[in-house]
Amino acid sequence: MTCKLFPPELIRQITANFFDRNRTPPQLMEPEEKKRLVSQSVLIAGEFRRLQKYDFSWPTDTEDEASIERLRPKKDLLIRLDSDLLPSINEQCSRLAGLLRDPPDLGEDPASIFKIISEIQANLHRTLPQTIQTLNELFPKKIPKPDNETNDQQFNEFKTYRLYHLNDSIRTALNKHLKSLFSEFLQVIIDFKWGDETYPCLIREAGFKINWSIESAIRISRASELMFIWTFWKYRTCEFNEELEELLNQMGPMRLLDGQNKALLTPPAVKLGTSLVPVFKLSRLFFNKLCREGGMKKEVRLFTDMSSSQWHFLDESIEDIHASIFVLKCSIQEADEVNPVETSSTINEELQILTEIFQSYHSLIDLHILPNLFPDSLEPPSQVYIKNWLVNWTTSFSKATHNAIQASISFQSSAISS
């Protein structure tokens, strides 16, 4: 059972019931010792409240967008951020989240734990304001959205796409998870102060999320552009697998098990759905193949000749592809309940969207990805192989969409004639 599935209060109750049976009673303390520790807990709680006030959000008076040309001389700030400040925050928060790792909780040895907490708080009071200051110096104005940036091909690590997502990952994700960690630790301290049991489940989860968000920010700052592309392609292809599985389930007896359907699909609807299976599989294959080829390369160039708008297109368009596949799946799921003319029209429209997106993808891959993945001077056979594979894939996809369109026309005609 993971912490993130339930509300915080329910988690504390479940954890309490689970651990109370095997909990070793804390050692009895003298009244003076207890009083001293309670006083110390008040100070520590106050420091957590102070830490919660550090805010990575944009200053309220920030409205204008930054000129990327003016950011390029600030490379030293970027290096300080991803090589010094962010790793330091990660280390301190990991220590903090790991203090209460096991059922022997804060009440078992509060004195030593309080000492470590105070040290970590002092370090964070130094590092967090330095990080905020560096972030605001590096990005004194808002970063423009990357979708309209067409002239930053030569900016390398200062391309708008990279800076936009780096800034957002810190100001949004990291900011949120830091506040969560400090809030949960504050609750533990308050519980200790009032003599209640303390349970660290949510503290550990917040620590994991901080670690993930910082590592993500560092990857954004340092990773090659191709690694960005492989990452979001791999993430989305998992969703393609799910949509294909659900489509196949809709066309068989599994359809009756989801509780929303009272009858199996009619044979014409199944035939229509079957025509879409190759489209789903080829869409998945397109990204799986390129990800496998990219994953086999141990070293790739850090930067491509793509602009941020092209980079953004590769990122956003795979979401559009998934959205079209989702609509196609739903069209089959509801094929016997919706006007067949509407079903046919929707399917044809989404197939056209997929065709146009993949055509644009093919162009960008030829121009920017393959030359970086397989430089002509080093691996010409590999580049020729992938280009030939893409041509064959395009032919297969064109046939699959043509067959699906014909099936939708047949579905509409058979429904009208009956």
Short mmCIF file of C-alpha atoms in Angstrom, two decimals:
data_model
loop_
_atom_site.label_atom_id
_atom_site.label_comp_id
_atom_site.label_asym_id
_atom_site.label_seq_id
_atom_site.Cartn_x
_atom_site.Cartn_y
_atom_site.Cartn_z
CA MET A 1 0.00 0.00 0.00
CA THR A 2 1.54 3.30 -1.05
CA CYS A 3 1.16 6.60 0.71
CA LYS A 4 -0.04 8.53 -2.31
CA LEU A 5 -3.27 6.57 -2.72
CA PHE A 6 -4.99 7.83 0.42
CA PRO A 7 -5.59 11.09 2.28
CA PRO A 8 -2.88 11.96 4.87
CA GLU A 9 -5.08 11.43 7.93
CA LEU A 10 -6.18 7.99 6.72
CA ILE A 11 -2.55 7.04 6.08
CA ARG A 12 -1.60 8.00 9.64
CA GLN A 13 -4.47 5.92 11.01
CA ILE A 14 -3.62 2.87 8.87
CA THR A 15 0.07 3.13 9.73
CA ALA A 16 -0.74 3.49 13.41
CA ASN A 17 -2.89 0.36 13.43
CA PHE A 18 -0.21 -1.60 11.59
CA PHE A 19 2.75 -0.62 13.73
CA ASP A 20 1.13 -0.42 17.17
CA ARG A 21 1.16 -4.22 17.51
CA ASN A 22 4.96 -4.47 17.21
CA ARG A 23 6.05 -1.06 18.43
CA THR A 24 8.74 -1.02 21.10
CA PRO A 25 7.63 1.38 23.83
CA PRO A 26 9.84 4.49 23.97
CA GLN A 27 12.14 4.81 26.93
CA LEU A 28 10.67 6.68 29.86
CA MET A 29 12.12 10.17 30.32
CA GLU A 30 12.54 12.26 33.40
CA PRO A 31 10.16 15.23 33.55
CA GLU A 32 13.01 17.72 33.13
CA GLU A 33 14.34 15.89 30.09
CA LYS A 34 10.86 15.74 28.59
CA LYS A 35 10.40 19.46 29.23
CA ARG A 36 13.73 20.26 27.58
CA LEU A 37 12.89 18.19 24.51
CA VAL A 38 9.44 19.76 24.19
CA SER A 39 11.05 23.21 24.27
CA GLN A 40 13.50 22.09 21.60
CA SER A 41 10.65 20.70 19.50
CA VAL A 42 8.98 24.12 19.60
CA LEU A 43 12.14 25.71 18.17
CA ILE A 44 12.45 23.06 15.48
CA ALA A 45 8.78 23.47 14.55
CA GLY A 46 9.37 27.19 14.18
CA GLU A 47 12.28 26.55 11.83
CA PHE A 48 10.13 24.29 9.66
CA ARG A 49 7.57 27.08 9.45
CA ARG A 50 10.35 29.43 8.32
CA LEU A 51 11.54 26.92 5.74
CA GLN A 52 7.99 26.69 4.38
CA LYS A 53 8.11 30.41 3.58
CA TYR A 54 10.92 30.07 1.05
CA ASP A 55 9.22 30.43 -2.30
CA PHE A 56 10.67 29.56 -5.69
CA SER A 57 7.74 31.13 -7.54
CA TRP A 58 8.22 34.06 -9.86
CA PRO A 59 8.39 37.43 -8.09
CA THR A 60 4.96 39.05 -8.26
CA ASP A 61 6.28 41.98 -10.32
CA THR A 62 7.70 39.73 -13.06
CA GLU A 63 5.71 40.23 -16.25
CA ASP A 64 8.01 40.74 -19.24
CA GLU A 65 9.63 37.82 -21.01
CA ALA A 66 13.39 37.39 -21.00
CA SER A 67 15.58 37.74 -24.07
CA ILE A 68 17.46 34.45 -24.40
CA GLU A 69 20.44 36.27 -25.96
CA ARG A 70 20.92 38.10 -22.66
CA LEU A 71 20.95 34.84 -20.69
CA ARG A 72 23.84 33.22 -22.56
CA PRO A 73 26.65 35.00 -20.63
CA LYS A 74 25.21 33.53 -17.39
CA LYS A 75 26.47 30.00 -17.96
CA ASP A 76 28.32 30.09 -14.63
CA LEU A 77 25.00 30.55 -12.83
CA LEU A 78 23.53 27.58 -14.66
CA ILE A 79 26.52 25.44 -13.67
CA ARG A 80 26.25 26.55 -10.04
CA LEU A 81 22.57 25.69 -10.01
CA ASP A 82 22.83 22.12 -11.34
CA SER A 83 26.27 21.22 -9.96
CA ASP A 84 26.19 22.75 -6.49
CA LEU A 85 22.91 24.14 -5.17
CA LEU A 86 20.41 21.54 -6.39
CA PRO A 87 22.60 18.55 -5.35
CA SER A 88 23.06 20.17 -1.92
CA ILE A 89 19.29 20.55 -1.44
CA ASN A 90 18.82 16.96 -2.55
CA GLU A 91 21.41 15.68 -0.07
CA GLN A 92 19.95 17.59 2.89
CA CYS A 93 16.35 16.62 2.11
CA SER A 94 17.33 12.97 1.62
CA ARG A 95 18.98 13.00 5.06
CA LEU A 96 15.92 14.64 6.54
CA ALA A 97 13.46 12.22 4.95
CA GLY A 98 15.59 9.24 6.00
CA LEU A 99 15.73 10.10 9.70
CA LEU A 100 12.40 8.45 10.48
CA ARG A 101 12.75 5.53 8.09
CA ASP A 102 11.65 2.68 10.37
CA PRO A 103 8.87 2.11 12.94
CA PRO A 104 11.07 3.17 15.89
CA ASP A 105 9.85 6.74 15.54
CA LEU A 106 10.82 10.14 16.87
CA GLY A 107 9.91 9.14 20.40
CA GLU A 108 12.59 6.43 20.48
CA ASP A 109 15.60 8.77 20.42
CA PRO A 110 14.42 12.36 20.10
CA ALA A 111 17.57 14.07 21.39
CA SER A 112 19.91 12.77 18.69
CA ILE A 113 17.29 13.18 15.96
CA PHE A 114 16.58 16.77 17.02
CA LYS A 115 20.31 17.53 16.80
CA ILE A 116 20.52 16.23 13.23
CA ILE A 117 17.31 18.02 12.23
CA SER A 118 18.70 21.32 13.53
CA GLU A 119 21.89 20.86 11.51
CA ILE A 120 19.93 20.12 8.35
CA GLN A 121 17.63 23.10 8.92
CA ALA A 122 20.66 25.39 9.27
CA ASN A 123 22.10 24.08 6.00
CA LEU A 124 18.79 24.53 4.21
CA HIS A 125 18.49 28.08 5.54
CA ARG A 126 21.75 28.80 3.71
CA THR A 127 21.12 26.84 0.54
CA LEU A 128 17.48 27.65 -0.25
CA PRO A 129 17.86 31.47 -0.40
CA GLN A 130 21.05 31.06 -2.45
CA THR A 131 19.15 28.86 -4.89
CA ILE A 132 16.27 31.31 -5.17
CA GLN A 133 18.69 34.20 -5.70
CA THR A 134 20.62 32.27 -8.37
CA LEU A 135 17.39 31.27 -10.10
CA ASN A 136 16.16 34.87 -10.17
CA GLU A 137 19.53 36.12 -11.45
CA LEU A 138 19.61 33.47 -14.13
CA PHE A 139 15.99 34.10 -15.13
CA PRO A 140 15.23 37.72 -14.14
CA LYS A 141 12.19 37.69 -16.39
CA LYS A 142 9.77 34.98 -17.42
CA ILE A 143 10.99 32.48 -20.00
CA PRO A 144 8.96 32.66 -23.22
CA LYS A 145 7.06 29.53 -24.14
CA PRO A 146 9.08 27.42 -26.57
CA ASP A 147 6.36 26.78 -29.15
CA ASN A 148 6.99 30.08 -30.98
CA GLU A 149 10.79 30.18 -30.72
CA THR A 150 12.08 29.43 -34.23
CA ASN A 151 15.50 31.11 -34.24
CA ASP A 152 17.46 29.61 -31.34
CA GLN A 153 19.04 26.66 -33.16
CA GLN A 154 22.57 27.73 -32.19
CA PHE A 155 21.87 28.53 -28.55
CA ASN A 156 22.72 25.00 -27.38
CA GLU A 157 22.11 24.70 -23.62
CA PHE A 158 20.33 28.06 -23.70
CA LYS A 159 17.58 27.03 -26.08
CA THR A 160 14.23 28.26 -24.87
CA TYR A 161 12.76 24.75 -24.60
CA ARG A 162 15.44 23.60 -22.16
CA LEU A 163 15.40 26.76 -20.05
CA TYR A 164 11.61 26.88 -19.92
CA HIS A 165 11.33 23.34 -18.56
CA LEU A 166 14.31 23.72 -16.21
CA ASN A 167 12.83 26.84 -14.69
CA ASP A 168 9.37 25.27 -14.44
CA SER A 169 10.64 22.06 -12.82
CA ILE A 170 12.26 24.07 -10.01
CA ARG A 171 9.68 26.80 -9.49
CA THR A 172 6.73 24.42 -9.66
CA ALA A 173 7.56 20.77 -8.86
CA LEU A 174 10.49 21.25 -6.47
CA ASN A 175 8.79 24.15 -4.73
CA LYS A 176 5.68 22.04 -4.11
CA HIS A 177 7.55 18.98 -2.80
CA LEU A 178 9.79 21.00 -0.47
CA LYS A 179 6.75 22.59 1.15
CA SER A 180 5.19 19.12 1.50
CA LEU A 181 8.29 17.73 3.24
CA PHE A 182 8.49 20.63 5.68
CA SER A 183 4.74 20.44 6.36
CA GLU A 184 4.83 16.71 7.11
CA PHE A 185 7.88 17.02 9.36
CA LEU A 186 6.18 19.88 11.18
CA GLN A 187 3.21 17.59 11.84
CA VAL A 188 5.53 14.93 13.28
CA ILE A 189 7.12 17.49 15.59
CA ILE A 190 3.70 18.72 16.74
CA ASP A 191 2.57 15.13 17.40
CA PHE A 192 5.69 14.57 19.50
CA LYS A 193 5.13 17.78 21.43
CA TRP A 194 1.64 16.65 22.45
CA GLY A 195 2.74 13.11 23.23
CA ASP A 196 1.06 11.53 20.21
CA GLU A 197 2.52 8.73 18.10
CA THR A 198 4.45 9.86 15.02
CA TYR A 199 4.35 8.12 11.63
CA PRO A 200 6.77 9.08 8.82
CA CYS A 201 5.10 7.59 5.74
CA LEU A 202 4.33 10.90 4.02
CA ILE A 203 7.77 12.27 4.93
CA ARG A 204 9.45 9.49 2.99
CA GLU A 205 7.15 10.02 0.01
CA ALA A 206 7.91 13.75 -0.04
CA GLY A 207 11.62 12.92 0.10
CA PHE A 208 11.31 10.62 -2.91
CA LYS A 209 9.48 13.32 -4.86
CA ILE A 210 12.12 15.92 -4.05
CA ASN A 211 14.83 13.53 -5.20
CA TRP A 212 12.92 12.87 -8.43
CA SER A 213 12.25 16.55 -9.17
CA ILE A 214 15.88 17.58 -8.54
CA GLU A 215 17.30 14.75 -10.62
CA SER A 216 14.81 15.68 -13.34
CA ALA A 217 15.93 19.33 -13.23
CA ILE A 218 19.60 18.32 -13.46
CA ARG A 219 18.84 16.04 -16.42
CA ILE A 220 17.02 18.90 -18.14
CA SER A 221 20.09 21.08 -17.67
CA ARG A 222 22.67 18.51 -18.78
CA ALA A 223 21.08 15.84 -20.98
CA SER A 224 21.42 15.69 -24.73
CA GLU A 225 18.46 16.82 -26.76
CA LEU A 226 18.02 13.32 -28.15
CA MET A 227 17.78 11.91 -24.63
CA PHE A 228 14.90 14.30 -23.99
CA ILE A 229 13.15 12.92 -27.04
CA TRP A 230 13.72 9.26 -26.09
CA THR A 231 12.41 9.96 -22.60
CA PHE A 232 9.04 11.39 -23.54
CA TRP A 233 8.62 8.90 -26.38
CA LYS A 234 9.21 5.96 -24.03
CA TYR A 235 6.74 7.40 -21.54
CA ARG A 236 4.01 7.81 -24.14
CA THR A 237 4.47 4.43 -25.83
CA CYS A 238 3.45 2.78 -22.56
CA GLU A 239 0.09 4.50 -23.01
CA PHE A 240 -0.12 3.19 -26.57
CA ASN A 241 0.15 -0.33 -25.17
CA GLU A 242 -2.78 0.34 -22.85
CA GLU A 243 -4.97 1.76 -25.63
CA LEU A 244 -4.26 -1.24 -27.88
CA GLU A 245 -5.10 -3.66 -25.08
CA GLU A 246 -8.36 -1.85 -24.33
CA LEU A 247 -9.29 -1.82 -28.02
CA LEU A 248 -8.78 -5.58 -28.27
CA ASN A 249 -10.76 -6.12 -25.06
CA GLN A 250 -13.68 -4.13 -26.47
CA MET A 251 -13.97 -6.55 -29.38
CA GLY A 252 -14.20 -9.71 -27.26
CA PRO A 253 -15.90 -11.12 -24.16
CA MET A 254 -13.67 -9.01 -21.89
CA ARG A 255 -15.90 -6.09 -22.88
CA LEU A 256 -18.60 -7.35 -20.51
CA LEU A 257 -16.28 -7.33 -17.50
CA ASP A 258 -15.74 -3.59 -17.18
CA GLY A 259 -19.29 -3.08 -15.85
CA GLN A 260 -20.18 -0.36 -18.35
CA ASN A 261 -21.33 -2.53 -21.25
CA LYS A 262 -24.39 -4.78 -21.36
CA ALA A 263 -23.75 -6.43 -24.71
CA LEU A 264 -20.96 -7.51 -27.01
CA LEU A 265 -20.16 -5.37 -30.04
CA THR A 266 -21.98 -6.27 -33.23
CA PRO A 267 -19.97 -7.99 -36.00
CA PRO A 268 -19.79 -4.77 -38.12
CA ALA A 269 -18.39 -2.85 -35.14
CA VAL A 270 -15.85 -5.61 -34.46
CA LYS A 271 -14.81 -5.55 -38.12
CA LEU A 272 -14.34 -1.79 -37.92
CA GLY A 273 -12.30 -2.10 -34.73
CA THR A 274 -10.17 -4.85 -36.26
CA SER A 275 -9.24 -2.50 -39.11
CA LEU A 276 -7.78 -0.05 -36.58
CA VAL A 277 -5.50 -2.59 -34.87
CA PRO A 278 -2.70 -2.18 -37.47
CA VAL A 279 -2.89 1.61 -37.04
CA PHE A 280 -2.43 1.24 -33.29
CA LYS A 281 0.42 -1.26 -33.65
CA LEU A 282 2.27 0.77 -36.29
CA SER A 283 1.97 3.94 -34.21
CA ARG A 284 3.53 2.11 -31.28
CA LEU A 285 6.19 0.52 -33.49
CA PHE A 286 7.28 3.90 -34.86
CA PHE A 287 8.38 5.16 -31.46
CA ASN A 288 9.58 1.82 -30.09
CA LYS A 289 11.92 1.37 -33.06
CA LEU A 290 13.45 4.83 -32.78
CA CYS A 291 13.79 4.53 -29.00
CA ARG A 292 15.59 1.20 -29.38
CA GLU A 293 17.99 2.69 -31.92
CA GLY A 294 18.61 5.66 -29.65
CA GLY A 295 19.04 3.49 -26.58
CA MET A 296 21.78 1.50 -28.30
CA LYS A 297 23.90 4.64 -28.70
CA LYS A 298 26.17 5.16 -25.71
CA GLU A 299 27.17 8.65 -26.81
CA VAL A 300 25.26 11.21 -28.85
CA ARG A 301 25.81 14.88 -29.50
CA LEU A 302 24.47 17.15 -26.80
CA PHE A 303 22.75 19.51 -29.21
CA THR A 304 20.89 19.28 -32.50
CA ASP A 305 20.07 21.92 -35.11
CA MET A 306 16.43 21.97 -34.04
CA SER A 307 14.81 25.15 -32.83
CA SER A 308 12.80 25.16 -29.62
CA SER A 309 9.55 25.22 -31.60
CA GLN A 310 10.57 22.02 -33.41
CA TRP A 311 11.65 20.43 -30.14
CA HIS A 312 8.33 21.46 -28.62
CA PHE A 313 6.50 19.95 -31.61
CA LEU A 314 8.16 16.56 -31.06
CA ASP A 315 7.12 16.72 -27.41
CA GLU A 316 3.56 17.94 -27.82
CA SER A 317 2.66 16.03 -30.97
CA ILE A 318 3.09 12.63 -29.39
CA GLU A 319 0.38 13.71 -26.96
CA ASP A 320 -1.78 14.58 -29.98
CA ILE A 321 -1.06 11.14 -31.44
CA HIS A 322 -2.10 9.51 -28.18
CA ALA A 323 -5.23 11.68 -28.08
CA SER A 324 -6.22 10.53 -31.58
CA ILE A 325 -5.64 6.88 -30.70
CA PHE A 326 -7.76 7.35 -27.58
CA VAL A 327 -10.60 8.84 -29.65
CA LEU A 328 -10.37 5.95 -32.13
CA LYS A 329 -10.63 3.45 -29.28
CA CYS A 330 -13.66 5.24 -27.82
CA SER A 331 -15.30 5.35 -31.25
CA ILE A 332 -15.19 1.56 -31.39
CA GLN A 333 -16.35 1.24 -27.80
CA GLU A 334 -19.47 3.30 -28.61
CA ALA A 335 -19.87 2.20 -32.24
CA ASP A 336 -23.23 0.48 -31.67
CA GLU A 337 -24.65 3.38 -29.67
CA VAL A 338 -23.66 6.39 -31.80
CA ASN A 339 -24.92 7.45 -35.22
CA PRO A 340 -22.76 5.47 -37.70
CA VAL A 341 -22.25 8.59 -39.82
CA GLU A 342 -20.73 10.33 -36.81
CA THR A 343 -18.57 7.29 -35.97
CA SER A 344 -17.26 7.08 -39.53
CA SER A 345 -16.59 10.82 -39.70
CA THR A 346 -14.72 10.80 -36.38
CA ILE A 347 -12.54 7.86 -37.38
CA ASN A 348 -11.64 9.41 -40.74
CA GLU A 349 -10.82 12.73 -39.11
CA GLU A 350 -8.51 11.18 -36.50
CA LEU A 351 -6.77 9.04 -39.13
CA GLN A 352 -6.07 12.19 -41.14
CA ILE A 353 -4.63 13.88 -38.04
CA LEU A 354 -2.34 10.91 -37.41
CA THR A 355 -1.16 10.90 -41.03
CA GLU A 356 -0.28 14.61 -40.95
CA ILE A 357 1.57 14.39 -37.63
CA PHE A 358 3.65 11.40 -38.70
CA GLN A 359 4.55 13.18 -41.96
CA SER A 360 5.89 16.12 -39.95
CA TYR A 361 7.70 13.73 -37.61
CA HIS A 362 9.34 12.00 -40.55
CA SER A 363 10.65 15.32 -41.86
CA LEU A 364 12.17 16.35 -38.52
CA ILE A 365 13.71 12.93 -38.00
CA ASP A 366 15.40 13.06 -41.40
CA LEU A 367 16.69 16.60 -40.90
CA HIS A 368 17.73 16.64 -37.25
CA ILE A 369 17.60 13.30 -35.44
CA LEU A 370 19.25 10.85 -37.83
CA PRO A 371 22.25 13.12 -38.59
CA ASN A 372 22.91 13.36 -34.85
CA LEU A 373 22.17 9.73 -34.14
CA PHE A 374 24.24 8.40 -37.06
CA PRO A 375 26.77 10.98 -38.34
CA ASP A 376 27.44 10.36 -42.04
CA SER A 377 31.19 10.18 -41.61
CA LEU A 378 30.96 7.51 -38.94
CA GLU A 379 27.89 5.35 -39.54
CA PRO A 380 26.42 5.87 -43.03
CA PRO A 381 25.03 2.28 -43.30
CA SER A 382 23.05 2.73 -40.09
CA GLN A 383 21.53 6.00 -41.25
CA VAL A 384 20.58 4.47 -44.61
CA TYR A 385 19.03 1.49 -42.80
CA ILE A 386 16.83 3.70 -40.62
CA LYS A 387 15.80 5.85 -43.58
CA ASN A 388 14.77 2.75 -45.51
CA TRP A 389 12.92 1.45 -42.47
CA LEU A 390 11.01 4.73 -42.18
CA VAL A 391 10.04 4.56 -45.86
CA ASN A 392 8.72 1.02 -45.39
CA TRP A 393 6.93 2.04 -42.21
CA THR A 394 5.29 4.97 -44.01
CA THR A 395 4.06 2.66 -46.75
CA SER A 396 2.61 0.23 -44.20
CA PHE A 397 0.95 3.03 -42.24
CA SER A 398 -0.56 4.48 -45.41
CA LYS A 399 -2.05 1.08 -46.28
CA ALA A 400 -3.36 0.64 -42.72
CA THR A 401 -5.08 4.03 -42.66
CA HIS A 402 -6.52 3.44 -46.15
CA ASN A 403 -7.96 0.08 -45.07
CA ALA A 404 -9.39 1.64 -41.90
CA ILE A 405 -11.05 4.42 -43.90
CA GLN A 406 -12.58 1.87 -46.25
CA ALA A 407 -13.81 -0.11 -43.24
CA SER A 408 -15.44 3.01 -41.76
CA ILE A 409 -17.22 3.69 -45.06
CA SER A 410 -18.41 0.08 -45.17
CA PHE A 411 -19.57 0.31 -41.53
CA GLN A 412 -21.58 3.43 -42.30
CA SER A 413 -23.13 1.93 -45.44
CA SER A 414 -24.09 -1.36 -43.77
CA ALA A 415 -25.70 0.47 -40.85
CA ILE A 416 -27.72 2.72 -43.14
CA SER A 417 -28.87 -0.14 -45.38
CA SER A 418 -29.98 -2.20 -42.40
#
